[in-house]
XYZ file of C-alpha atoms in Angstrom:
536
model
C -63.452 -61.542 -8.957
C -65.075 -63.786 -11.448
C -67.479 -65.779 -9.792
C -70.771 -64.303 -8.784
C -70.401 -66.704 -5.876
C -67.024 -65.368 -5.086
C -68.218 -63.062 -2.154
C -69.246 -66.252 -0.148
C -65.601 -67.994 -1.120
C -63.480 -65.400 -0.641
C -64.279 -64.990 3.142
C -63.403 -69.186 3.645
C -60.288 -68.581 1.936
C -59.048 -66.022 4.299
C -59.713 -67.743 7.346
C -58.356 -71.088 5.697
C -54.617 -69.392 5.066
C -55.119 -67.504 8.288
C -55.424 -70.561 10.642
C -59.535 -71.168 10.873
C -60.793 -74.278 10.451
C -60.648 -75.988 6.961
C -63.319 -78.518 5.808
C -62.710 -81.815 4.907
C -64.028 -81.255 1.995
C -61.941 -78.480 0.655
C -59.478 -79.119 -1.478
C -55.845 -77.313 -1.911
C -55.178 -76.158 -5.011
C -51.547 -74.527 -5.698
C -50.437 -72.508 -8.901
C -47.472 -71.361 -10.401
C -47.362 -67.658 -11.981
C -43.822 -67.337 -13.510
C -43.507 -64.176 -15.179
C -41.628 -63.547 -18.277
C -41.358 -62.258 -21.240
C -42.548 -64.082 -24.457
C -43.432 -63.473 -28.030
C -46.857 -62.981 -29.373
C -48.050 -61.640 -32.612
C -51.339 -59.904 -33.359
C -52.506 -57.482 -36.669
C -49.338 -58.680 -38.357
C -47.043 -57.861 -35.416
C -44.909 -59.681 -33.413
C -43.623 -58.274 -30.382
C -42.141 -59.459 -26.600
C -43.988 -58.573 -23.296
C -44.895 -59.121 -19.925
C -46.952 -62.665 -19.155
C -47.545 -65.171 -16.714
C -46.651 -68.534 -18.054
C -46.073 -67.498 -21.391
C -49.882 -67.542 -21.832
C -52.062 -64.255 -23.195
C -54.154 -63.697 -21.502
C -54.064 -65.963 -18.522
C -53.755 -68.445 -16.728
C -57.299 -68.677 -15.298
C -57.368 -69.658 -11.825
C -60.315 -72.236 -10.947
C -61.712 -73.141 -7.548
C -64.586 -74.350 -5.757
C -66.215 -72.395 -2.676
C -64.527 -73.924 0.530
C -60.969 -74.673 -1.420
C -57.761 -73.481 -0.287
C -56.147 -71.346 -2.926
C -52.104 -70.912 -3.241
C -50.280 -68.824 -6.017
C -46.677 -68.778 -6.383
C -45.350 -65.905 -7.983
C -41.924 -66.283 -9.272
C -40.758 -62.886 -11.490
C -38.069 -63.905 -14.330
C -38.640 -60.731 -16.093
C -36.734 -57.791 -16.690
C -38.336 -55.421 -14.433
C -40.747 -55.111 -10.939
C -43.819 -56.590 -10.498
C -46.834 -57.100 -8.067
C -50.118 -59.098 -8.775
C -53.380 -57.988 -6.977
C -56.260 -60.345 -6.359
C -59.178 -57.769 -7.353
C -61.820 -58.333 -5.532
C -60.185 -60.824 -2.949
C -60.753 -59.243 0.508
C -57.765 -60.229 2.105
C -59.935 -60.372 5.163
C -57.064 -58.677 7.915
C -54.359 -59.485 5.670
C -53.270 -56.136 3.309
C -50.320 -57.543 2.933
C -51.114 -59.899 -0.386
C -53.452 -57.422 -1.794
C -51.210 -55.957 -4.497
C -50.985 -52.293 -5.250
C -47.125 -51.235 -5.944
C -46.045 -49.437 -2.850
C -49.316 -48.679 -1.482
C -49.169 -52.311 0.366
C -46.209 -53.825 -0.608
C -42.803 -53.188 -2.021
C -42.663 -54.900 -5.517
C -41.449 -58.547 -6.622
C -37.991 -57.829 -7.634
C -36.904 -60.073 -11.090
C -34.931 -63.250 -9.523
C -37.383 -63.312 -6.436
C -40.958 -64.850 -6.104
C -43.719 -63.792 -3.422
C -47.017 -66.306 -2.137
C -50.658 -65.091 -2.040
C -53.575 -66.245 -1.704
C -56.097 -65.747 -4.421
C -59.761 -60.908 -11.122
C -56.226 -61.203 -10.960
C -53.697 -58.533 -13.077
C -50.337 -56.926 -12.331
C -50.640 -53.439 -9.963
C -47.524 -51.881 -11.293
C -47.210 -48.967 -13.540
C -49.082 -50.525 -16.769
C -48.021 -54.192 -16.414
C -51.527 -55.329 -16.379
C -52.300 -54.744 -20.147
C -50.625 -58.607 -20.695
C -51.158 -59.798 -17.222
C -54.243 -60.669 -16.300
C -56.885 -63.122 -16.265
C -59.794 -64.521 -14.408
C -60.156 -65.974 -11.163
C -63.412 -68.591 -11.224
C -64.965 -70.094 -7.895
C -67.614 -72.704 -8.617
C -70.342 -73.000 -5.786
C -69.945 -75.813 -3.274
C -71.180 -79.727 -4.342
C -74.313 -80.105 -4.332
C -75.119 -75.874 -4.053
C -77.219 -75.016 -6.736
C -76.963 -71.658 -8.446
C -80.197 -69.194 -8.137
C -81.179 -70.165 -11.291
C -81.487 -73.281 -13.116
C -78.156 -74.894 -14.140
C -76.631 -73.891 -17.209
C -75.423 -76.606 -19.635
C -71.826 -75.030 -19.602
C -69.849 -71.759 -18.370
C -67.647 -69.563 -20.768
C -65.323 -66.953 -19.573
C -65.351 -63.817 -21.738
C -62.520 -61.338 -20.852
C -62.065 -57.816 -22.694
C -58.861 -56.460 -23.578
C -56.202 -54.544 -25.779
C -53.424 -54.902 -27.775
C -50.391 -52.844 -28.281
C -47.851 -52.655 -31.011
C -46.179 -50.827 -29.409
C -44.063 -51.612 -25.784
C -46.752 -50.057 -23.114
C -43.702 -49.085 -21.114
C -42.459 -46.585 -23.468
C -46.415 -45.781 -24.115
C -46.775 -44.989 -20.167
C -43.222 -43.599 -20.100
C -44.204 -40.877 -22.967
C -47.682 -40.314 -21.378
C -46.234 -39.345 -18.026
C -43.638 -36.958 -19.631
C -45.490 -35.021 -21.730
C -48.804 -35.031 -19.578
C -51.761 -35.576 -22.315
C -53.561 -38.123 -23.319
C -51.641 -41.458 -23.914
C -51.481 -42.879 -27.298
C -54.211 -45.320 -28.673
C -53.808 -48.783 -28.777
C -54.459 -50.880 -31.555
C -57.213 -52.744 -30.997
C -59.537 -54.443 -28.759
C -59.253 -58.302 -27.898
C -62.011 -60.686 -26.607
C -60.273 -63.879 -24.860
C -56.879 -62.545 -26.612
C -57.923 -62.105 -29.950
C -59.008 -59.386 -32.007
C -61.647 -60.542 -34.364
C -62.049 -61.004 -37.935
C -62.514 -57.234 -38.351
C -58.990 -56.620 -37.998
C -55.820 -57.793 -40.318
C -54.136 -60.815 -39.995
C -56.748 -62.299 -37.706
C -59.264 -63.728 -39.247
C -58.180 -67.186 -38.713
C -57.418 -66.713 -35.218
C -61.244 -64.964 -34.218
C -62.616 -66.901 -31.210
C -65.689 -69.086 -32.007
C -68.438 -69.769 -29.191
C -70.071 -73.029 -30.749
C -73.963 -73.059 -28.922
C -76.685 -75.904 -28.979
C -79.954 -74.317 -30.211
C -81.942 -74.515 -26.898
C -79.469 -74.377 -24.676
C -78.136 -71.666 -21.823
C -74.812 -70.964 -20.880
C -73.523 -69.049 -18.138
C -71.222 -65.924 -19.745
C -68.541 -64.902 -17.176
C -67.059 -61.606 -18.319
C -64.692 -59.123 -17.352
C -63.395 -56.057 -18.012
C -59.433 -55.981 -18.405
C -59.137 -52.826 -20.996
C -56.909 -50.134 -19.519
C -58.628 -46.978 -20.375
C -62.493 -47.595 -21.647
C -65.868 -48.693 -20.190
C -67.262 -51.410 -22.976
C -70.334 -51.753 -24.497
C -70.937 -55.354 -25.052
C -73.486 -56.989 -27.653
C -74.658 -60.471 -29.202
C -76.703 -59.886 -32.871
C -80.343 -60.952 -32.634
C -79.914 -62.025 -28.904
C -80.576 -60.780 -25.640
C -79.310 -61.859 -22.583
C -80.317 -62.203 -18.524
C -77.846 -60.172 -16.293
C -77.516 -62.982 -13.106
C -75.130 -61.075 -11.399
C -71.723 -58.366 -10.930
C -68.776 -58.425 -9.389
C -69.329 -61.674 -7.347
C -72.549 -60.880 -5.872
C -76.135 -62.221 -7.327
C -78.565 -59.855 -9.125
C -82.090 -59.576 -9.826
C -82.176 -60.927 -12.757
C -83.055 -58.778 -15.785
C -83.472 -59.128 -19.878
C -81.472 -56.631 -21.986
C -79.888 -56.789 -25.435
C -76.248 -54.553 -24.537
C -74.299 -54.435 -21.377
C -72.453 -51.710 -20.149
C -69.018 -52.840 -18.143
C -66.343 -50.680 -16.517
C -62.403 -51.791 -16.368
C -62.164 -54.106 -13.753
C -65.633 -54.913 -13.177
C -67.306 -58.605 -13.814
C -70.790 -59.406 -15.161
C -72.188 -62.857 -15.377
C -75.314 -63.141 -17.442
C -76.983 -66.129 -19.480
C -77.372 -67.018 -23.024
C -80.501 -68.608 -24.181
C -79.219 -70.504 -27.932
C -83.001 -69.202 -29.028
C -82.569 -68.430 -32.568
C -82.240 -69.836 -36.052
C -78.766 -72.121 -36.194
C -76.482 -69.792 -37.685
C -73.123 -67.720 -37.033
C -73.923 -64.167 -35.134
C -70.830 -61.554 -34.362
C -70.544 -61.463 -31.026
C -69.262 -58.063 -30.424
C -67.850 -55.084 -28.201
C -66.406 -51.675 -28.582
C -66.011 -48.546 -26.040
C -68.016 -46.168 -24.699
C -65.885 -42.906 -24.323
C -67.865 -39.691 -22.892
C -64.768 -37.344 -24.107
C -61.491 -38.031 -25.001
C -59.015 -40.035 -27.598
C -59.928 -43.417 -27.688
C -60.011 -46.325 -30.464
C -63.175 -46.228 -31.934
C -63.081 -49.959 -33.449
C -65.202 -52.965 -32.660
C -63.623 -56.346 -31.607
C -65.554 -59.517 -32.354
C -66.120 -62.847 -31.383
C -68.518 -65.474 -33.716
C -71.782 -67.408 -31.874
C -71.662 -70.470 -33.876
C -74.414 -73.134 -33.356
C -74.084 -76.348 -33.765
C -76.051 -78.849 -37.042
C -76.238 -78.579 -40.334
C -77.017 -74.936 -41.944
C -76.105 -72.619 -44.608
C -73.430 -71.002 -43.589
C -73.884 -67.055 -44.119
C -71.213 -65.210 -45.684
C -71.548 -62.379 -43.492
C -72.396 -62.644 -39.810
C -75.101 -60.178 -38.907
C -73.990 -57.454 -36.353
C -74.702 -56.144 -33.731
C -75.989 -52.294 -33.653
C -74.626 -50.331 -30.282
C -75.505 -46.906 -29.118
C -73.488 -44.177 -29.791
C -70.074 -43.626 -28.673
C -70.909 -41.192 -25.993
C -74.117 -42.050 -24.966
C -74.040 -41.569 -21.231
C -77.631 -42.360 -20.983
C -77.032 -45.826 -22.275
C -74.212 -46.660 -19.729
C -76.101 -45.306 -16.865
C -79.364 -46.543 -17.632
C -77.965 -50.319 -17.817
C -75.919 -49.758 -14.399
C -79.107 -48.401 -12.848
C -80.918 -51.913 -13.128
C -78.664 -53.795 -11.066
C -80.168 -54.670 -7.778
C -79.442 -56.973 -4.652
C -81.540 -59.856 -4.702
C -82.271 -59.125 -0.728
C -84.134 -62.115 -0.148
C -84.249 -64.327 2.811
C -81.616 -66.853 1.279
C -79.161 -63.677 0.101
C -80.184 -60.717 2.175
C -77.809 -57.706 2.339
C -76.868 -55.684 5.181
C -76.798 -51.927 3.459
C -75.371 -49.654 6.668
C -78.940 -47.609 7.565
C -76.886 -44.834 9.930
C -73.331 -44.140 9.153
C -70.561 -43.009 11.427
C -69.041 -40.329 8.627
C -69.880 -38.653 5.648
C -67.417 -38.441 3.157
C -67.722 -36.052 -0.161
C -64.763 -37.003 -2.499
C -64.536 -34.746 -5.732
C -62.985 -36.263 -9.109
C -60.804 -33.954 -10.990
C -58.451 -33.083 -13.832
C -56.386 -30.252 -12.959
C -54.626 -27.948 -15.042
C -52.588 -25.732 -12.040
C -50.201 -24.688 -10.902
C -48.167 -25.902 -14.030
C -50.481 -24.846 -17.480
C -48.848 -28.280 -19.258
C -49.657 -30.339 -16.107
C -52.557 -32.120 -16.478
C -52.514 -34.659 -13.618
C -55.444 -35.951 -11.799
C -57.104 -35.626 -8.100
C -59.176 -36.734 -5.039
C -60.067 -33.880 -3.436
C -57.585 -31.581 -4.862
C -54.756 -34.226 -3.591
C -52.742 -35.726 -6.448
C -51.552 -39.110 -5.118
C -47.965 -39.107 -5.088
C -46.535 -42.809 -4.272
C -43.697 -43.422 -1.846
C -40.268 -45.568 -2.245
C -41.195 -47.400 0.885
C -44.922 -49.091 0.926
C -47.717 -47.343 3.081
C -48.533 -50.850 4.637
C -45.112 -51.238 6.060
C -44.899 -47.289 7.639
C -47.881 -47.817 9.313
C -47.191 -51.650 10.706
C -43.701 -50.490 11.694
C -44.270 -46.561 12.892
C -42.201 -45.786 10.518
C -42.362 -41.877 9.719
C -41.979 -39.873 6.912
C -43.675 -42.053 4.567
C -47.144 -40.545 4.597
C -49.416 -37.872 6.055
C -52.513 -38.418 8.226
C -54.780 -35.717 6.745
C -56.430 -36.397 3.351
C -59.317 -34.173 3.667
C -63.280 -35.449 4.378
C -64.321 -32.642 1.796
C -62.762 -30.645 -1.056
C -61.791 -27.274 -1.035
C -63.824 -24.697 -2.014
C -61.555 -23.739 -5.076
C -61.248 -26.783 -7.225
C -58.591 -25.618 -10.129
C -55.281 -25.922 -8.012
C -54.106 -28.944 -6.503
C -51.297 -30.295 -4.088
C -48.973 -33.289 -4.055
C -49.334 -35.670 -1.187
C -49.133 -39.351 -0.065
C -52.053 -38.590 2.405
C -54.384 -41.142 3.794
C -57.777 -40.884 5.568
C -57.799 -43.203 9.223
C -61.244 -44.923 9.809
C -62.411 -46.593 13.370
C -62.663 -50.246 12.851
C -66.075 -50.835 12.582
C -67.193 -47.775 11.327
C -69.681 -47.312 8.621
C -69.319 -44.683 6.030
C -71.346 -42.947 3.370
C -69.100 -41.456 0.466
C -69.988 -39.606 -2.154
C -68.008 -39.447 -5.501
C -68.952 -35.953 -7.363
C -67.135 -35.931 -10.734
C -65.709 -32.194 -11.597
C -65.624 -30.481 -14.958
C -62.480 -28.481 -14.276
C -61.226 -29.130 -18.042
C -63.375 -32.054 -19.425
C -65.851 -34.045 -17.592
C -65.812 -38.046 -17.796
C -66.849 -40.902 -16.566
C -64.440 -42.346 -13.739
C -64.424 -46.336 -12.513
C -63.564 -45.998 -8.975
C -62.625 -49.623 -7.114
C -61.927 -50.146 -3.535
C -59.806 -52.963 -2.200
C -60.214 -54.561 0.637
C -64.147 -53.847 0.601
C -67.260 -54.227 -1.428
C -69.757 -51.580 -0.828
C -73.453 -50.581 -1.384
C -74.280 -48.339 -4.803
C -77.129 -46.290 -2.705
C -77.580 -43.400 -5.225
C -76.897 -41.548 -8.518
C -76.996 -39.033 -10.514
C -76.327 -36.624 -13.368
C -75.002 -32.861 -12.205
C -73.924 -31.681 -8.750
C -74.857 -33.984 -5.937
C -77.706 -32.114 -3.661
C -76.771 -32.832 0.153
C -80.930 -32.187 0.814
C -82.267 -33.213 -2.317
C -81.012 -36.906 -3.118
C -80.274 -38.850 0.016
C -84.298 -39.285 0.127
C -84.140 -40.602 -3.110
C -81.367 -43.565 -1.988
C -81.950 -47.002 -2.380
C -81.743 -48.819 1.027
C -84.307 -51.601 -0.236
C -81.913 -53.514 -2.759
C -78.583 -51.508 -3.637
C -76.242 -53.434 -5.473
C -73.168 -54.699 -3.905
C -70.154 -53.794 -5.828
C -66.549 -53.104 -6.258
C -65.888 -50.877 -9.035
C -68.642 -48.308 -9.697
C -68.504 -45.908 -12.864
C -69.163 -42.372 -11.415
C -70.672 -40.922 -14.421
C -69.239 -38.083 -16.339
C -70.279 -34.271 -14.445
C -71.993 -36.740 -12.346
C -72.278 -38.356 -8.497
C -72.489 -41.643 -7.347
C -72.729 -42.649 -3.691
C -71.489 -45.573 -1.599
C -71.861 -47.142 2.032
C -69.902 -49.860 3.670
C -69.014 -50.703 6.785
C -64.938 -50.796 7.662
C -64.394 -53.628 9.324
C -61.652 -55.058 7.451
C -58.576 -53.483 9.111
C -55.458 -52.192 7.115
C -54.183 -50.267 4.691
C -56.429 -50.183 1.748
C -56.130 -48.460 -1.548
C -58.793 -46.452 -3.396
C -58.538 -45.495 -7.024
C -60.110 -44.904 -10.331
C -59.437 -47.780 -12.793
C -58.744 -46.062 -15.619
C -54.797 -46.301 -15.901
C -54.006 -42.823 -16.988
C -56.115 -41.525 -14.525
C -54.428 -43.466 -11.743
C -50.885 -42.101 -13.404
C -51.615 -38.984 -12.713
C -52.263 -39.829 -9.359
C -56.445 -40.131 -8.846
C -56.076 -42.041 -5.746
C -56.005 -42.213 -2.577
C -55.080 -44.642 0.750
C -57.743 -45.806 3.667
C -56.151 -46.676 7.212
C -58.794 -48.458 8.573
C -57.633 -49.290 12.564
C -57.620 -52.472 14.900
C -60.836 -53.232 16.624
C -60.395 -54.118 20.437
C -60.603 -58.163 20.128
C -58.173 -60.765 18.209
C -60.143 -61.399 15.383
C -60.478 -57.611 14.796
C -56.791 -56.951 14.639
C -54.321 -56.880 11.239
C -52.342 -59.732 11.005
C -48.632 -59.729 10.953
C -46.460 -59.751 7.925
C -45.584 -63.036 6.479
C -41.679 -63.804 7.082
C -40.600 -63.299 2.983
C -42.480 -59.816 2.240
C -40.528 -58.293 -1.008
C -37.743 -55.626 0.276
C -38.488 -51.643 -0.885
């Protein structure tokens, strides 16, 4: 979901694997994702986990807007696996999209799987080492809406563990708190000078004074939306999660896990090194309070100082930073990129966001209205495709209940008409400690309309939408006791998971399923399996 020109791509993609017409100017490009475990050693520790390749973080998959993009995924690990192509539509095809028995059955070790095009692992917490970023130029001769920068640099947040993150997850899930705390952050893989044994290894962005470069970021930390900062520099936002922006000058970003933002860097200050920094924002909670850096180095001959100057960030928990930075982002809506925001919706959805503490007082799991996602032993995708029953129920509710402290199990899904278009509204809940929740879609991008701090006011803030220039996005921070709303239009038919992208919320089951159906013509219709789809 790197590019900010990946909305346009991903579309010619689909139809390119699915039997449209392929230019003859595209080009096929095939990679190989073997995953296995290797040996890597960060703050003095060594320790064996989960890759692809070998490589951490990576590799980064690179394509140009018309190309025809094959992965093979081969697992020679000890344990289950599925990749998900975040932000990939999978235009009528579910069955690549990822998610661990929500659309497919998992890649066994000894067995491989092919998809089609942000990549990570989908199962349990196999995406703290496997991930990286997935980067679709712009055709030839297709300039960007801006002018061209002199080079393009992927930044991509992360975490390490001393520990194995299996045992981390399998503790977490037995005794039902808070999981521990990692170690540290990690830009590009590397922790920063800040940290032991890793000075040597801090990564070093070497600038021309004068210059602008083109900052691809994303978000790959489990459990924390990032601030992000440059000393003595601001930047211009150009666009999020594949989709253009008005552009806009600001000196932090704010970033949720899984989310992309592109912005520029104008070299515009006096040759020197500047820490290049970022560290989380955490409403409430037990999280690592550290800062991971990454040195701006220009180029020529200087002084070099012997301390960096750093950045300053706002506090911790300052929710007003967070949602005042997410509140600039706006559509371009022009002639050349106009957007088509859904004016009058089919249904209205109202979807509360919830830590529970009933019926069991040392249960602590998670909810969508009041439903704590259970996951089944045979993949939702597959039930529905095949009638098969059992597997899941057709009635996750439109609304919550009116008491919000006891929940229910279920692997419950919510059918949509093709072709509908929905409003929904996330409210987050303060049942035992409000926070900020990153909730992603897959199969769809949809419209940020409206919100808000405090209880969502059916009368009172629809008037107040944006229908001008809403931002198109794919993860969305609902902010903590607060509401965000959301319209798109389902007309991408399958099964499609919803969830919030922190991993311990998603544990304890703060999820839930979409059905959208078949429209009435061919092209409107879910295509069939493909012949090797991993065995449940």
């Amino acid at each position: 979901m790197w590019s900010i020109t990946k909305v346009f791509i991903l579309q010619i993609i689909c139809i390119l694997l699915l039997g449209g017409i392929k230019s003859s100017h595209a080009a096929v490009r095939r990679y190989t994702f073997v995953l296995q475990n290797s040996s890597h050693t960060r703050l003095c520790t060594n320790k064996t986990m989960l890759t692809i390749n070998g490589q951490f973080p990576g590799p980064t998959i690179y394509a140009r807007k018309g190309d025809l993009v094959i992965v093979d995924v081969i697992n020679r690990a000890g344990q289950n696996i599925t990749i998900h192509w975040h932000g990939v539509k999978m235009s009528r095809y579910p069955w690549s999209d990822g998610p661990e028995f929500v659309t497919q059955c998992p890649i066994s070790p000894g067995t491989r799987d092919f998809d089609t095009l942000w990549w990570h692992a989908h199962s349990e917490w196999s995406r703290a080492s496997v991930y990286d970023a997935l980067i679709i130029l712009p055709e030839r001769n297709q300039p960007y809406p801006f002018p061209k920068p002199h080079a393009e640099v992927p930044i991509l947040l992360g975490e390490w563990w001393n520990s194995d993150v299996q045992e981390v997850m399998e503790e977490f899930l037995a005794n039902r708190g808070d999981p521990n705390v990692f170690d540290d952050f990690l830009i590009n893989g590397q922790p920063g000078d800040l940290y032991s044994c890793s000075r040597q290894d801090t990564f070093r962005l070497t600038v021309e004074f004068g210059r602008t470069y083109l900052i691809r970021m994303v978000n790959a930390v489990m459990n924390n939306i990032m601030f992000f900062r440059i000393a003595n520099h601001n930047i211009t936002i150009i666009g999020s999660d594949a989709t253009y922006t008005k552009q806009f000058s600001s000196d932090y970003i704010t970033i949720s896990p899984g989310q992309t933002i592109d912005f520029l860097l104008e070299a515009n200050q006096p040759p020197s090194h500047y820490y290049m920094d970022s560290r989380a924002y955490a409403s409430t909670g037990n999280f690592d309070n550290t800062t991971t850096t990454r040195i701006l180095q220009y180029s020529r001959n200087y002084t070099i100082p012997s301390s960096p100057p750093l950045p300053t960030f706002p506090e911790f928990n300052d929710t007003s930073a967070s949602v005042n930075y997410t509140t600039r982002l706006r559509s371009l809506a022009n002639k050349k990129y106009p957007i088509d925001v859904p004016l009058n919706f089919t249904d209205i959805l109202f979807f509360t966001l919830s830590i529970n503490v009933r019926p069991c007082p040392l249960n602590a799991p998670s909810s969508v209205n009041n439903v704590t996602m259970v996951l089944p032993r045979t993949d939702i995708l597959q039930a529905y495709y095949r009638n098969i029953s059992g597997v899941y129920e057709n009635d996750f509710p439109d609304n919550p209940p009116f008491h919000l402290i006891t929940r229910k199990d279920g692997t419950a899904v919510n059918i949509l008409d093709y072709n509908a278009t929905m409003e929904l509204v996330f409210q987050g809940t303060n049942t035992v400690a409000g926070v900020d929740h990153p909730m992603h879609l897959h199969g769809y991008s949809f419209y940020v309309v409206g919100f808000g701090l405090g209880n969502f006011g059916r009368v009172r803030d629809p008037p107040q939408y944006n229908l001008v220039d809403p931002p198109l996005m794919e993860t969305i921070a609902v902010p903590v006791n607060g509401w965000t709303s959301i319209r798109f239009q389902a007309n991408n038919p399958g099964v499609w998971f919803m969830h919030c992208h922190f991993e311990r919320h998603v544990s304890w089951g703060m999820g839930m399923v979409f059905i959208v159906r078949n429209g009435r013509g061919p092209t409107t219709r879910m295509l069939p399996p493909p012949p090797d789809m991993p065995r449940c």
